[in-house]
């Protein structure tokens, strides 16, 4: 029984498609089909049946799937055990643009300090591209928003909730019990990117039957932040990008939790049932980094 044939079967199950499995494995669709057919002949059982445009496991296929995952996991563990002298010295990490700019530059030197013998490769991409790269095993770990995909494991790492911010001299800076009408009367710097559900902000104004005064539509976070710092309007920005400004007092938050509360997390993400190499080590450094950051903010 060939391990590559079993892996092709597992990918087809996770992705619910022979075609997607072929893409993820960098193989042709006929090759993946042939591997699964060979596996079925060896087992003497049909593992899939056609279901519309997709595929569906047979009863025997479902029964074999748990064994297949155990076989691959055992194989991977054995490879690591037998090659202790050749332990992976490189780890490839990906992050979405906001995590790349505001988290990775702080944590990457700490990872290197904790693991001096490891070579780190880092890439930036959208959430969707990062998930595809995880599945293709092009990267080991990614930092991105919450994603609902089969065989993708996620653990929350950072709070990146969205806050309404303004210049400290802005009239709304110290105002309490602000309503949507108050916000609609002010100039809004609207930063929008695919990492967050900005549609909720639009709906907030729609529900109050008012229209926001969007003076600036900005596709670059730093530009949006700069406009707000220069008192050109108010705006909703994610936590990671405004930590330093809030600490220095060049920006202040406007309390809006009573009308809109956008909680967001950055998740450490990997593909498969087993955490990748060095996951625990990297996670320990992150936890230590977060504890120090919280202590500094308390001071």
mmCIF file of C-alpha atoms in Angstrom:
data_model
loop_
_atom_site.group_PDB
_atom_site.id
_atom_site.type_symbol
_atom_site.label_atom_id
_atom_site.label_comp_id
_atom_site.label_asym_id
_atom_site.label_seq_id
_atom_site.Cartn_x
_atom_site.Cartn_y
_atom_site.Cartn_z
ATOM 1 C CA UNK A 1 0.000 0.000 0.000
ATOM 2 C CA UNK A 2 1.562 3.284 -1.164
ATOM 3 C CA UNK A 3 1.516 6.232 1.255
ATOM 4 C CA UNK A 4 1.040 8.642 -1.695
ATOM 5 C CA UNK A 5 -2.179 6.823 -2.632
ATOM 6 C CA UNK A 6 -3.497 7.174 0.903
ATOM 7 C CA UNK A 7 -2.561 10.862 0.972
ATOM 8 C CA UNK A 8 -4.426 11.455 -2.302
ATOM 9 C CA UNK A 9 -7.495 9.827 -0.756
ATOM 10 C CA UNK A 10 -7.257 12.015 2.387
ATOM 11 C CA UNK A 11 -6.900 15.207 0.360
ATOM 12 C CA UNK A 12 -9.920 14.275 -1.757
ATOM 13 C CA UNK A 13 -11.964 13.757 1.407
ATOM 14 C CA UNK A 14 -10.870 17.027 3.039
ATOM 15 C CA UNK A 15 -11.443 19.081 -0.109
ATOM 16 C CA UNK A 16 -14.495 17.123 -1.292
ATOM 17 C CA UNK A 17 -13.101 17.145 -4.815
ATOM 18 C CA UNK A 18 -10.641 15.134 -6.915
ATOM 19 C CA UNK A 19 -9.826 18.287 -8.874
ATOM 20 C CA UNK A 20 -9.034 20.340 -5.753
ATOM 21 C CA UNK A 21 -7.003 17.483 -4.323
ATOM 22 C CA UNK A 22 -4.959 17.381 -7.527
ATOM 23 C CA UNK A 23 -4.309 21.135 -7.325
ATOM 24 C CA UNK A 24 -3.272 20.891 -3.681
ATOM 25 C CA UNK A 25 -0.892 18.013 -4.402
ATOM 26 C CA UNK A 26 0.491 19.598 -7.614
ATOM 27 C CA UNK A 27 -0.639 16.580 -9.596
ATOM 28 C CA UNK A 28 -2.904 16.079 -12.566
ATOM 29 C CA UNK A 29 -6.477 15.022 -11.928
ATOM 30 C CA UNK A 30 -5.988 11.686 -13.761
ATOM 31 C CA UNK A 31 -2.983 10.939 -11.523
ATOM 32 C CA UNK A 32 -4.984 11.492 -8.336
ATOM 33 C CA UNK A 33 -7.874 9.460 -9.740
ATOM 34 C CA UNK A 34 -5.486 6.632 -10.645
ATOM 35 C CA UNK A 35 -3.970 6.634 -7.149
ATOM 36 C CA UNK A 36 -7.371 6.377 -5.522
ATOM 37 C CA UNK A 37 -8.456 3.643 -7.960
ATOM 38 C CA UNK A 38 -5.289 1.677 -7.143
ATOM 39 C CA UNK A 39 -6.021 2.065 -3.436
ATOM 40 C CA UNK A 40 -9.579 0.845 -3.975
ATOM 41 C CA UNK A 41 -8.281 -2.228 -5.845
ATOM 42 C CA UNK A 42 -5.850 -3.012 -3.035
ATOM 43 C CA UNK A 43 -8.627 -2.696 -0.455
ATOM 44 C CA UNK A 44 -11.188 -4.452 -2.612
ATOM 45 C CA UNK A 45 -13.689 -1.700 -1.782
ATOM 46 C CA UNK A 46 -15.110 1.383 -3.475
ATOM 47 C CA UNK A 47 -14.189 4.414 -1.350
ATOM 48 C CA UNK A 48 -16.147 7.124 -3.210
ATOM 49 C CA UNK A 49 -19.373 7.481 -5.087
ATOM 50 C CA UNK A 50 -20.416 10.360 -7.301
ATOM 51 C CA UNK A 51 -22.709 12.980 -5.742
ATOM 52 C CA UNK A 52 -23.781 15.624 -8.247
ATOM 53 C CA UNK A 53 -20.644 17.502 -9.199
ATOM 54 C CA UNK A 54 -18.769 16.353 -6.118
ATOM 55 C CA UNK A 55 -17.816 13.096 -4.472
ATOM 56 C CA UNK A 56 -19.162 11.323 -1.415
ATOM 57 C CA UNK A 57 -17.610 8.661 0.763
ATOM 58 C CA UNK A 58 -19.126 5.218 0.690
ATOM 59 C CA UNK A 59 -19.794 3.468 3.985
ATOM 60 C CA UNK A 60 -16.521 1.564 3.561
ATOM 61 C CA UNK A 61 -14.787 4.816 2.604
ATOM 62 C CA UNK A 62 -15.880 6.448 5.853
ATOM 63 C CA UNK A 63 -14.697 3.405 7.757
ATOM 64 C CA UNK A 64 -11.298 3.480 6.063
ATOM 65 C CA UNK A 65 -10.808 7.256 6.419
ATOM 66 C CA UNK A 66 -9.968 7.173 10.148
ATOM 67 C CA UNK A 67 -7.432 4.392 9.502
ATOM 68 C CA UNK A 68 -5.970 6.361 6.591
ATOM 69 C CA UNK A 69 -5.345 9.402 8.780
ATOM 70 C CA UNK A 70 -3.749 7.225 11.458
ATOM 71 C CA UNK A 71 -1.480 5.613 8.849
ATOM 72 C CA UNK A 72 -0.271 8.980 7.525
ATOM 73 C CA UNK A 73 0.189 10.392 11.039
ATOM 74 C CA UNK A 74 2.192 7.345 12.105
ATOM 75 C CA UNK A 75 4.284 7.599 8.924
ATOM 76 C CA UNK A 76 5.044 11.288 9.576
ATOM 77 C CA UNK A 77 5.977 10.590 13.207
ATOM 78 C CA UNK A 78 8.250 7.756 12.100
ATOM 79 C CA UNK A 79 9.999 10.010 9.589
ATOM 80 C CA UNK A 80 10.689 12.585 12.297
ATOM 81 C CA UNK A 81 11.918 9.936 14.719
ATOM 82 C CA UNK A 82 14.249 8.365 12.144
ATOM 83 C CA UNK A 83 15.694 11.690 11.040
ATOM 84 C CA UNK A 84 16.440 13.406 14.317
ATOM 85 C CA UNK A 85 19.817 14.445 12.946
ATOM 86 C CA UNK A 86 18.073 16.048 9.974
ATOM 87 C CA UNK A 87 15.386 17.905 11.889
ATOM 88 C CA UNK A 88 13.781 20.601 9.824
ATOM 89 C CA UNK A 89 15.862 23.756 10.139
ATOM 90 C CA UNK A 90 13.496 26.042 8.282
ATOM 91 C CA UNK A 91 9.946 27.072 9.087
ATOM 92 C CA UNK A 92 7.786 29.016 6.652
ATOM 93 C CA UNK A 93 5.322 31.412 8.217
ATOM 94 C CA UNK A 94 2.620 33.448 6.507
ATOM 95 C CA UNK A 95 0.413 36.290 7.704
ATOM 96 C CA UNK A 96 -2.282 38.545 6.330
ATOM 97 C CA UNK A 97 -1.240 42.178 5.642
ATOM 98 C CA UNK A 98 -2.303 43.638 9.004
ATOM 99 C CA UNK A 99 -0.647 40.877 11.051
ATOM 100 C CA UNK A 100 2.440 41.184 8.818
ATOM 101 C CA UNK A 101 2.831 44.886 9.479
ATOM 102 C CA UNK A 102 1.905 45.155 13.143
ATOM 103 C CA UNK A 103 2.699 41.773 14.732
ATOM 104 C CA UNK A 104 5.355 39.872 12.800
ATOM 105 C CA UNK A 105 8.121 42.555 13.068
ATOM 106 C CA UNK A 106 7.835 42.363 16.871
ATOM 107 C CA UNK A 107 7.568 38.597 17.268
ATOM 108 C CA UNK A 108 9.984 37.395 14.569
ATOM 109 C CA UNK A 109 13.168 38.598 16.351
ATOM 110 C CA UNK A 110 11.940 36.925 19.544
ATOM 111 C CA UNK A 111 11.388 33.648 17.692
ATOM 112 C CA UNK A 112 14.896 33.875 16.254
ATOM 113 C CA UNK A 113 16.351 34.602 19.682
ATOM 114 C CA UNK A 114 14.558 31.574 21.161
ATOM 115 C CA UNK A 115 15.426 29.324 18.196
ATOM 116 C CA UNK A 116 18.779 30.542 16.809
ATOM 117 C CA UNK A 117 19.388 27.398 14.717
ATOM 118 C CA UNK A 118 16.118 27.731 12.793
ATOM 119 C CA UNK A 119 15.852 29.605 9.496
ATOM 120 C CA UNK A 120 12.641 31.597 9.205
ATOM 121 C CA UNK A 121 10.965 32.309 5.887
ATOM 122 C CA UNK A 122 8.088 34.765 5.973
ATOM 123 C CA UNK A 123 5.462 35.698 3.388
ATOM 124 C CA UNK A 124 2.482 38.074 3.277
ATOM 125 C CA UNK A 125 -0.757 37.184 1.498
ATOM 126 C CA UNK A 126 -4.532 37.418 1.814
ATOM 127 C CA UNK A 127 -6.377 35.085 4.180
ATOM 128 C CA UNK A 128 -7.705 32.937 1.326
ATOM 129 C CA UNK A 129 -4.296 32.541 -0.327
ATOM 130 C CA UNK A 130 -2.700 31.630 2.997
ATOM 131 C CA UNK A 131 -5.254 28.856 3.575
ATOM 132 C CA UNK A 132 -4.548 27.444 0.108
ATOM 133 C CA UNK A 133 -0.812 27.557 0.814
ATOM 134 C CA UNK A 134 -1.329 25.723 4.105
ATOM 135 C CA UNK A 135 -3.270 22.989 2.317
ATOM 136 C CA UNK A 136 -0.566 22.754 -0.357
ATOM 137 C CA UNK A 137 2.040 22.547 2.438
ATOM 138 C CA UNK A 138 3.863 25.576 1.065
ATOM 139 C CA UNK A 139 3.778 27.180 4.509
ATOM 140 C CA UNK A 140 3.701 25.628 7.972
ATOM 141 C CA UNK A 141 1.837 28.246 10.022
ATOM 142 C CA UNK A 142 -0.275 31.268 9.124
ATOM 143 C CA UNK A 143 -1.646 34.180 11.115
ATOM 144 C CA UNK A 144 -5.017 35.223 9.793
ATOM 145 C CA UNK A 145 -8.684 35.766 10.598
ATOM 146 C CA UNK A 146 -11.081 32.996 11.575
ATOM 147 C CA UNK A 147 -11.673 30.687 8.603
ATOM 148 C CA UNK A 148 -14.106 27.812 8.321
ATOM 149 C CA UNK A 149 -12.351 25.141 6.255
ATOM 150 C CA UNK A 150 -12.049 21.388 6.690
ATOM 151 C CA UNK A 151 -8.832 20.212 8.367
ATOM 152 C CA UNK A 152 -7.788 23.789 9.227
ATOM 153 C CA UNK A 153 -6.931 24.117 12.932
ATOM 154 C CA UNK A 154 -6.920 27.552 14.570
ATOM 155 C CA UNK A 155 -6.048 28.999 17.965
ATOM 156 C CA UNK A 156 -6.689 32.661 18.870
ATOM 157 C CA UNK A 157 -3.460 34.621 19.248
ATOM 158 C CA UNK A 158 -4.205 38.342 19.262
ATOM 159 C CA UNK A 159 -7.132 40.633 19.870
ATOM 160 C CA UNK A 160 -7.614 42.760 16.761
ATOM 161 C CA UNK A 161 -11.050 44.181 17.493
ATOM 162 C CA UNK A 162 -12.150 47.250 15.554
ATOM 163 C CA UNK A 163 -12.427 50.581 17.394
ATOM 164 C CA UNK A 164 -13.692 54.011 16.451
ATOM 165 C CA UNK A 165 -10.843 56.499 16.941
ATOM 166 C CA UNK A 166 -10.270 60.226 16.602
ATOM 167 C CA UNK A 167 -7.790 63.018 17.350
ATOM 168 C CA UNK A 168 -7.652 63.841 21.103
ATOM 169 C CA UNK A 169 -8.923 67.391 20.360
ATOM 170 C CA UNK A 170 -11.906 66.155 18.364
ATOM 171 C CA UNK A 171 -15.336 67.150 19.792
ATOM 172 C CA UNK A 172 -16.371 63.482 20.098
ATOM 173 C CA UNK A 173 -13.244 62.509 22.066
ATOM 174 C CA UNK A 174 -14.827 62.968 25.485
ATOM 175 C CA UNK A 175 -18.487 62.664 24.598
ATOM 176 C CA UNK A 176 -20.483 59.927 26.341
ATOM 177 C CA UNK A 177 -23.446 57.880 25.107
ATOM 178 C CA UNK A 178 -22.804 58.678 21.457
ATOM 179 C CA UNK A 179 -25.529 57.567 19.052
ATOM 180 C CA UNK A 180 -25.388 56.739 15.348
ATOM 181 C CA UNK A 181 -26.866 60.132 14.531
ATOM 182 C CA UNK A 182 -23.871 61.814 16.190
ATOM 183 C CA UNK A 183 -21.504 59.743 14.059
ATOM 184 C CA UNK A 184 -23.385 60.514 10.843
ATOM 185 C CA UNK A 185 -22.862 64.264 11.371
ATOM 186 C CA UNK A 186 -19.073 63.935 11.444
ATOM 187 C CA UNK A 187 -16.549 63.371 8.654
ATOM 188 C CA UNK A 188 -15.704 59.689 8.355
ATOM 189 C CA UNK A 189 -12.395 58.299 7.156
ATOM 190 C CA UNK A 190 -13.443 54.910 5.862
ATOM 191 C CA UNK A 191 -10.713 52.291 5.685
ATOM 192 C CA UNK A 192 -11.895 49.053 4.135
ATOM 193 C CA UNK A 193 -10.088 45.762 3.603
ATOM 194 C CA UNK A 194 -11.043 42.118 3.228
ATOM 195 C CA UNK A 195 -9.869 41.086 6.697
ATOM 196 C CA UNK A 196 -12.964 42.367 8.514
ATOM 197 C CA UNK A 197 -16.725 42.499 8.212
ATOM 198 C CA UNK A 198 -16.974 46.196 7.343
ATOM 199 C CA UNK A 199 -20.506 45.555 6.123
ATOM 200 C CA UNK A 200 -21.591 45.689 9.788
ATOM 201 C CA UNK A 201 -20.592 49.364 9.926
ATOM 202 C CA UNK A 202 -22.723 50.127 6.876
ATOM 203 C CA UNK A 203 -25.640 48.239 8.404
ATOM 204 C CA UNK A 204 -25.327 50.218 11.643
ATOM 205 C CA UNK A 205 -26.061 53.431 9.731
ATOM 206 C CA UNK A 206 -28.799 51.775 7.666
ATOM 207 C CA UNK A 207 -30.564 50.503 10.801
ATOM 208 C CA UNK A 208 -30.596 54.052 12.216
ATOM 209 C CA UNK A 209 -31.914 55.350 8.866
ATOM 210 C CA UNK A 210 -29.040 57.816 8.502
ATOM 211 C CA UNK A 211 -26.240 58.154 5.967
ATOM 212 C CA UNK A 212 -22.602 58.459 7.020
ATOM 213 C CA UNK A 213 -20.545 61.405 5.787
ATOM 214 C CA UNK A 214 -17.734 59.410 4.193
ATOM 215 C CA UNK A 215 -15.226 62.099 3.227
ATOM 216 C CA UNK A 216 -12.385 59.681 2.492
ATOM 217 C CA UNK A 217 -12.458 56.089 1.225
ATOM 218 C CA UNK A 218 -8.991 54.745 1.888
ATOM 219 C CA UNK A 219 -7.465 51.430 0.845
ATOM 220 C CA UNK A 220 -4.268 51.827 2.879
ATOM 221 C CA UNK A 221 -4.391 51.557 6.634
ATOM 222 C CA UNK A 222 -1.521 53.935 7.409
ATOM 223 C CA UNK A 223 -3.022 56.628 5.171
ATOM 224 C CA UNK A 224 -6.377 56.298 6.954
ATOM 225 C CA UNK A 225 -4.674 56.477 10.353
ATOM 226 C CA UNK A 226 -2.651 59.546 9.338
ATOM 227 C CA UNK A 227 -5.768 61.421 8.234
ATOM 228 C CA UNK A 228 -7.443 60.711 11.575
ATOM 229 C CA UNK A 229 -4.296 61.759 13.471
ATOM 230 C CA UNK A 230 -4.394 65.062 11.559
ATOM 231 C CA UNK A 231 -7.996 65.570 12.717
ATOM 232 C CA UNK A 232 -9.514 65.168 9.249
ATOM 233 C CA UNK A 233 -12.258 62.896 10.532
ATOM 234 C CA UNK A 234 -13.067 59.879 12.682
ATOM 235 C CA UNK A 235 -12.635 56.266 11.618
ATOM 236 C CA UNK A 236 -12.906 52.598 12.514
ATOM 237 C CA UNK A 237 -9.488 50.919 12.728
ATOM 238 C CA UNK A 238 -8.269 47.504 13.979
ATOM 239 C CA UNK A 239 -6.523 47.281 17.360
ATOM 240 C CA UNK A 240 -3.139 46.098 16.130
ATOM 241 C CA UNK A 241 -2.493 49.215 14.063
ATOM 242 C CA UNK A 242 -3.382 51.772 16.750
ATOM 243 C CA UNK A 243 -1.717 50.345 19.882
ATOM 244 C CA UNK A 244 1.235 52.739 19.809
ATOM 245 C CA UNK A 245 -0.890 55.789 18.957
ATOM 246 C CA UNK A 246 -3.308 55.077 21.816
ATOM 247 C CA UNK A 247 -0.367 54.626 24.195
ATOM 248 C CA UNK A 248 1.205 57.940 23.088
ATOM 249 C CA UNK A 249 -2.137 59.750 23.137
ATOM 250 C CA UNK A 250 -2.055 60.826 19.491
ATOM 251 C CA UNK A 251 -5.321 58.922 19.000
ATOM 252 C CA UNK A 252 -8.157 58.195 21.428
ATOM 253 C CA UNK A 253 -11.051 55.765 21.217
ATOM 254 C CA UNK A 254 -14.674 56.803 21.029
ATOM 255 C CA UNK A 255 -16.877 54.472 23.093
ATOM 256 C CA UNK A 256 -19.285 52.744 20.698
ATOM 257 C CA UNK A 257 -19.730 49.262 22.212
ATOM 258 C CA UNK A 258 -23.363 50.101 23.013
ATOM 259 C CA UNK A 259 -24.130 50.603 19.293
ATOM 260 C CA UNK A 260 -21.490 48.483 17.535
ATOM 261 C CA UNK A 261 -19.046 45.917 18.861
ATOM 262 C CA UNK A 262 -16.743 44.310 16.298
ATOM 263 C CA UNK A 263 -14.672 41.668 18.056
ATOM 264 C CA UNK A 264 -11.879 40.274 15.899
ATOM 265 C CA UNK A 265 -9.080 37.808 16.564
ATOM 266 C CA UNK A 266 -5.911 36.892 14.750
ATOM 267 C CA UNK A 267 -5.561 33.092 14.720
ATOM 268 C CA UNK A 268 -2.488 30.920 14.568
ATOM 269 C CA UNK A 269 -3.455 28.431 11.868
ATOM 270 C CA UNK A 270 -2.154 25.140 10.508
ATOM 271 C CA UNK A 271 -3.386 22.341 8.285
ATOM 272 C CA UNK A 272 -3.987 18.787 9.465
ATOM 273 C CA UNK A 273 -4.610 17.032 12.729
ATOM 274 C CA UNK A 274 -1.090 17.433 14.144
ATOM 275 C CA UNK A 275 0.554 20.796 14.923
ATOM 276 C CA UNK A 276 3.562 21.563 12.702
ATOM 277 C CA UNK A 277 7.172 21.420 13.775
ATOM 278 C CA UNK A 278 8.052 24.013 16.448
ATOM 279 C CA UNK A 279 4.403 24.996 17.011
ATOM 280 C CA UNK A 280 4.734 24.720 20.810
ATOM 281 C CA UNK A 281 8.004 26.649 20.845
ATOM 282 C CA UNK A 282 6.577 29.490 18.763
ATOM 283 C CA UNK A 283 3.423 29.554 20.863
ATOM 284 C CA UNK A 284 5.408 29.865 24.113
ATOM 285 C CA UNK A 285 7.233 32.905 22.719
ATOM 286 C CA UNK A 286 3.925 34.500 21.661
ATOM 287 C CA UNK A 287 2.439 34.002 25.134
ATOM 288 C CA UNK A 288 5.513 35.548 26.747
ATOM 289 C CA UNK A 289 5.365 38.473 24.294
ATOM 290 C CA UNK A 290 1.689 39.076 25.071
ATOM 291 C CA UNK A 291 2.282 38.982 28.834
ATOM 292 C CA UNK A 292 5.065 41.571 28.563
ATOM 293 C CA UNK A 293 2.898 43.770 26.327
ATOM 294 C CA UNK A 294 0.025 43.652 28.812
ATOM 295 C CA UNK A 295 2.357 44.510 31.697
ATOM 296 C CA UNK A 296 3.781 47.464 29.737
ATOM 297 C CA UNK A 297 0.294 48.745 28.954
ATOM 298 C CA UNK A 298 -0.684 48.484 32.645
ATOM 299 C CA UNK A 299 2.292 50.652 33.595
#
